[in-house]
Short mmCIF file of C-alpha atoms and ligand atoms in Angstrom, two decimals:
data_model
loop_
_atom_site.label_atom_id
_atom_site.label_comp_id
_atom_site.label_asym_id
_atom_site.label_seq_id
_atom_site.Cartn_x
_atom_site.Cartn_y
_atom_site.Cartn_z
CA MET P 4 228.33 -7.35 -77.02
CA THR P 5 231.10 -8.06 -79.37
CA PRO P 6 232.12 -4.64 -81.39
CA ASP P 7 232.63 -5.75 -85.74
CA ASN P 8 232.46 -8.94 -84.95
CA GLN P 9 232.37 -10.40 -88.57
CA GLU P 10 230.04 -13.59 -87.09
CA SER P 11 227.99 -11.43 -84.84
CA ALA P 12 223.97 -11.48 -86.47
CA LEU P 13 220.86 -9.80 -85.84
CA VAL P 14 217.54 -11.24 -85.90
CA LEU P 15 214.11 -9.74 -87.18
CA LEU P 16 212.21 -11.19 -84.10
CA SER P 17 208.07 -10.52 -84.13
CA GLY P 18 207.13 -13.41 -82.18
CA GLY P 19 205.65 -15.55 -84.76
CA GLN P 20 206.20 -18.91 -86.18
CA ASP P 21 208.70 -17.42 -89.23
CA SER P 22 211.05 -14.75 -87.27
CA THR P 23 210.95 -17.49 -84.58
CA THR P 24 212.97 -20.48 -86.70
CA CYS P 25 214.64 -17.50 -88.11
CA LEU P 26 216.10 -17.40 -85.20
CA ALA P 27 216.53 -21.15 -84.15
CA TRP P 28 218.31 -20.65 -87.58
CA ALA P 29 220.93 -18.37 -86.54
CA LEU P 30 221.68 -19.91 -83.04
CA ASP P 31 223.10 -22.42 -84.88
CA ARG P 32 225.20 -20.64 -87.70
CA PHE P 33 226.26 -17.42 -85.73
CA PRO P 34 227.98 -17.66 -82.39
CA HIS P 35 226.67 -13.92 -81.41
CA VAL P 36 222.99 -13.50 -81.89
CA GLU P 37 220.43 -11.08 -80.83
CA THR P 38 217.67 -9.43 -81.64
CA LEU P 39 215.53 -7.63 -82.69
CA GLY P 40 211.61 -7.21 -82.48
CA PHE P 41 208.89 -3.72 -83.51
CA ASP P 42 206.10 -2.12 -81.78
CA TYR P 43 204.28 0.22 -84.84
CA GLY P 44 200.64 -0.28 -83.17
CA GLN P 45 199.51 -4.01 -85.28
CA ARG P 46 196.26 -5.88 -84.26
CA HIS P 47 198.69 -8.40 -83.68
CA ARG P 48 200.67 -7.09 -80.69
CA VAL P 49 199.78 -9.60 -78.23
CA GLU P 50 202.33 -11.26 -80.73
CA LEU P 51 205.35 -9.19 -79.13
CA GLY P 52 204.53 -9.97 -75.80
CA LEU P 53 205.77 -13.42 -76.83
CA ARG P 54 209.01 -12.84 -77.07
CA PRO P 55 210.89 -13.15 -73.22
CA ALA P 56 209.47 -16.17 -73.06
CA LEU P 57 209.85 -17.38 -77.09
CA ARG P 58 214.22 -16.23 -76.22
CA ASP P 59 214.34 -18.20 -73.05
CA GLY P 60 212.20 -21.28 -74.70
CA LEU P 61 215.00 -21.28 -77.06
CA ARG P 62 218.07 -20.96 -74.66
CA ALA P 63 216.97 -24.01 -72.66
CA ILE P 64 217.00 -26.02 -74.98
CA ASP P 65 220.04 -26.29 -75.79
CA PRO P 66 222.64 -24.49 -73.79
CA ALA P 67 225.01 -24.20 -76.46
CA TRP P 68 221.98 -21.05 -77.85
CA ALA P 69 222.03 -19.89 -73.88
CA ALA P 70 225.22 -18.82 -74.73
CA ARG P 71 225.82 -17.47 -78.81
CA LEU P 72 222.71 -15.60 -77.35
CA GLY P 73 222.67 -11.75 -76.73
CA GLU P 74 220.33 -8.48 -76.29
CA ASP P 75 216.88 -8.39 -77.33
CA HIS P 76 216.25 -4.39 -78.35
CA THR P 77 212.69 -3.13 -79.07
CA LEU P 78 212.15 -0.37 -81.75
CA ALA P 79 208.58 2.12 -81.88
CA LEU P 80 207.43 2.86 -85.49
CA ASP P 81 204.68 5.07 -84.34
CA ALA P 82 204.83 6.28 -88.07
CA LEU P 83 204.13 3.25 -89.96
CA GLY P 84 201.29 2.62 -87.69
CA ALA P 85 200.23 6.41 -88.37
CA LEU P 86 201.12 5.42 -92.11
CA SER P 87 199.14 2.56 -92.44
CA ASP P 88 195.59 2.46 -93.92
CA THR P 89 194.96 -1.08 -93.75
CA ALA P 90 193.52 -3.92 -91.39
CA LEU P 91 196.45 -4.83 -90.07
CA THR P 92 196.21 -1.54 -87.79
CA ARG P 93 192.55 -0.88 -87.70
CA GLU P 94 189.69 -2.39 -86.87
CA SER P 95 188.92 -3.21 -90.06
CA GLU P 96 187.84 -6.61 -91.51
CA ILE P 97 190.14 -9.19 -93.34
CA ALA P 98 189.73 -9.25 -97.04
CA MET P 99 191.29 -9.85 -100.65
CA GLN P 100 191.90 -5.95 -102.15
CA ALA P 101 191.14 -5.72 -106.28
CA ASP P 102 195.27 -6.03 -106.42
CA GLY P 103 195.28 -9.14 -105.28
CA LEU P 104 196.66 -8.25 -101.80
CA PRO P 105 195.04 -8.76 -98.60
CA ASN P 106 194.25 -5.39 -96.74
CA THR P 107 196.57 -5.95 -94.25
CA PHE P 108 199.20 -5.61 -96.33
CA VAL P 109 201.49 -2.46 -94.96
CA PRO P 110 203.27 -0.69 -97.69
CA GLY P 111 207.01 -1.27 -97.87
CA ARG P 112 206.91 -2.44 -93.78
CA ASN P 113 210.22 -4.71 -94.17
CA LEU P 114 212.04 -1.78 -96.38
CA LEU P 115 211.58 -0.66 -93.33
CA PHE P 116 212.04 -3.20 -90.52
CA LEU P 117 215.13 -3.68 -92.80
CA THR P 118 216.35 -0.61 -93.25
CA PHE P 119 216.02 0.07 -88.92
CA ALA P 120 217.39 -3.19 -88.78
CA ALA P 121 220.07 -2.05 -90.55
CA ALA P 122 221.40 1.01 -88.73
CA LEU P 123 221.48 -0.40 -85.22
CA ALA P 124 223.24 -3.57 -86.77
CA TYR P 125 225.80 -1.17 -87.71
CA ARG P 126 225.72 0.47 -84.09
CA ARG P 127 225.81 -3.18 -82.24
CA GLY P 128 228.75 -3.98 -84.98
CA LEU P 129 226.23 -6.65 -86.28
CA ARG P 130 227.88 -7.94 -89.05
CA HIS P 131 224.72 -10.74 -90.29
CA ILE P 132 220.75 -9.35 -90.15
CA VAL P 133 218.35 -11.86 -90.83
CA GLY P 134 214.58 -11.72 -91.44
CA GLY P 135 212.16 -14.46 -92.18
CA MET P 136 210.80 -13.18 -95.77
CA CYS P 137 209.34 -15.64 -97.74
CA GLU P 138 208.34 -15.32 -100.98
CA THR P 139 206.78 -19.13 -101.09
CA ASP P 140 203.14 -18.34 -99.24
CA PHE P 141 202.69 -14.79 -98.70
CA SER P 142 199.96 -13.93 -100.74
CA GLY P 143 202.90 -11.82 -102.99
CA TYR P 144 203.65 -8.86 -100.94
CA PRO P 145 206.29 -6.90 -102.64
CA ASP P 146 208.91 -6.36 -100.30
CA CYS P 147 208.64 -9.49 -99.05
CA ARG P 148 210.78 -10.46 -102.99
CA ASP P 149 213.86 -12.06 -102.74
CA ASP P 150 214.80 -9.62 -105.80
CA THR P 151 213.79 -6.32 -102.87
CA ILE P 152 215.69 -7.40 -100.99
CA LYS P 153 218.71 -8.02 -102.50
CA ALA P 154 217.94 -5.09 -103.50
CA LEU P 155 218.35 -3.14 -100.50
CA GLN P 156 221.25 -4.85 -99.09
CA VAL P 157 223.14 -3.55 -101.68
CA ALA P 158 220.97 0.10 -101.27
CA ILE P 159 222.20 -0.52 -97.34
CA ASN P 160 225.52 -1.11 -98.01
CA LEU P 161 226.18 1.76 -100.05
CA GLY P 162 224.13 4.01 -97.89
CA MET P 163 225.89 2.82 -94.31
CA ASN P 164 229.67 2.28 -96.42
CA ARG P 165 229.77 -1.83 -94.97
CA ARG P 166 228.89 -5.22 -96.27
CA PHE P 167 226.50 -6.32 -94.69
CA VAL P 168 224.40 -10.04 -95.28
CA LEU P 169 221.18 -9.91 -94.64
CA HIS P 170 219.82 -13.62 -95.09
CA THR P 171 216.00 -15.07 -95.53
CA PRO P 172 216.83 -18.87 -94.78
CA LEU P 173 212.59 -18.98 -95.27
CA MET P 174 213.23 -17.40 -98.74
CA TRP P 175 211.42 -19.89 -101.00
CA ILE P 176 210.70 -22.61 -98.52
CA ASP P 177 206.79 -23.01 -97.86
CA LYS P 178 204.89 -23.15 -94.41
CA ALA P 179 205.17 -27.33 -93.85
CA GLU P 180 209.34 -27.23 -94.60
CA THR P 181 209.62 -24.52 -91.64
CA TRP P 182 208.15 -26.73 -88.83
CA ARG P 183 210.87 -29.47 -91.68
CA LEU P 184 213.50 -26.12 -90.46
CA ALA P 185 212.25 -26.25 -87.20
CA GLN P 186 212.66 -29.90 -86.08
CA ARG P 187 215.98 -30.04 -88.12
CA LEU P 188 217.19 -27.08 -86.45
CA GLY P 189 215.76 -27.97 -82.59
CA GLY P 190 214.40 -31.11 -82.22
CA THR P 191 210.16 -31.65 -80.67
CA PRO P 192 210.92 -28.79 -77.63
CA LEU P 193 211.44 -26.40 -80.89
CA VAL P 194 208.56 -27.70 -82.74
CA ARG P 195 206.61 -27.15 -79.32
CA LEU P 196 208.32 -24.38 -78.93
CA ILE P 197 206.71 -22.75 -82.17
CA VAL P 198 203.51 -24.81 -81.20
CA GLU P 199 202.63 -23.33 -77.78
CA HIS P 200 204.75 -19.70 -77.58
CA THR P 201 204.39 -18.09 -81.18
CA HIS P 202 201.59 -16.15 -82.91
CA THR P 203 200.27 -15.67 -85.92
CA CYS P 204 196.56 -14.75 -85.86
CA TYR P 205 195.98 -11.35 -87.53
CA ARG P 206 193.14 -10.63 -85.85
CA GLY P 207 195.15 -11.20 -82.17
CA GLU P 208 193.02 -14.16 -81.24
CA ARG P 209 194.79 -16.17 -78.70
CA GLY P 210 191.77 -18.43 -77.52
CA ALA P 211 191.38 -21.76 -79.11
CA MET P 212 194.99 -23.73 -78.84
CA HIS P 213 194.70 -25.43 -82.17
CA PRO P 214 196.97 -29.10 -83.20
CA TRP P 215 199.29 -25.87 -84.78
CA GLY P 216 198.81 -23.42 -82.19
CA HIS P 217 196.20 -20.63 -80.25
CA GLY P 218 194.71 -18.05 -83.37
CA CYS P 219 190.80 -17.58 -84.41
CA GLY P 220 191.26 -19.69 -87.23
CA THR P 221 189.77 -18.32 -89.32
CA CYS P 222 191.71 -15.42 -90.61
CA PRO P 223 194.32 -15.58 -93.27
CA ALA P 224 197.38 -16.79 -91.24
CA CYS P 225 195.59 -18.87 -88.85
CA GLU P 226 194.47 -20.62 -92.23
CA LEU P 227 198.30 -20.49 -93.35
CA ARG P 228 199.55 -21.54 -90.40
CA ALA P 229 196.55 -24.71 -90.21
CA ALA P 230 197.58 -25.80 -94.17
CA GLY P 231 201.36 -25.73 -93.33
CA TRP P 232 201.00 -28.02 -89.94
CA GLU P 233 199.03 -30.65 -92.03
CA GLY P 234 201.41 -30.94 -94.48
CA PHE P 235 204.17 -31.54 -91.86
CA VAL P 236 202.17 -33.95 -89.80
CA LYS P 237 202.23 -35.87 -93.08
CA GLY P 238 205.46 -35.85 -93.46
ZN1 ZN V 9 193.88 -15.48 -86.64
#
């Protein structure tokens, strides 16, 4: 731990492609990086179990990253699971709602995640908070919007009397560019780590191995990841 280190970061690490790319991005920039995962009974909970292997894989890619990667934290957010009535936490079918949002939407999820992350960062003396929120690809989730994150940064800094910086390196890039970012940060070893060891599928299936990774191949998350991979390999 490095208390009150102005150059230290906390990365929200779910075990998916986006958050793993964000962790590599942070390891490339900050001398001390800790990670945080949330357990709220999500259907694709399998991704949480992948986090230790991802952290080990990142350490193996670059000795500098190994030296920078600090503690891992997990917080149970049972209240969030209890509050949500969506396909993400119940065994119902994934579909689009009348308002254009997939019914996997957990209202305000990222507001809660970032607020809990800030509380932990406060305790740990970490200044930078990094999340994989993205306005480009994500079907209009209002809590992924750049304006939402910026407003939350202001609210958190006022409410906690700190100068946290919320970073969202994927905010304006699409899935193909996210693969390219991984390629730039950690080359082929990082791309392979993400393909083989991250999880995206909303149905929580590891099952078949596709060129872009494991998953059912037909849910919205798998389709998005597959399309992004196509764009990446086509250059
Ligand atoms: Zn899937």
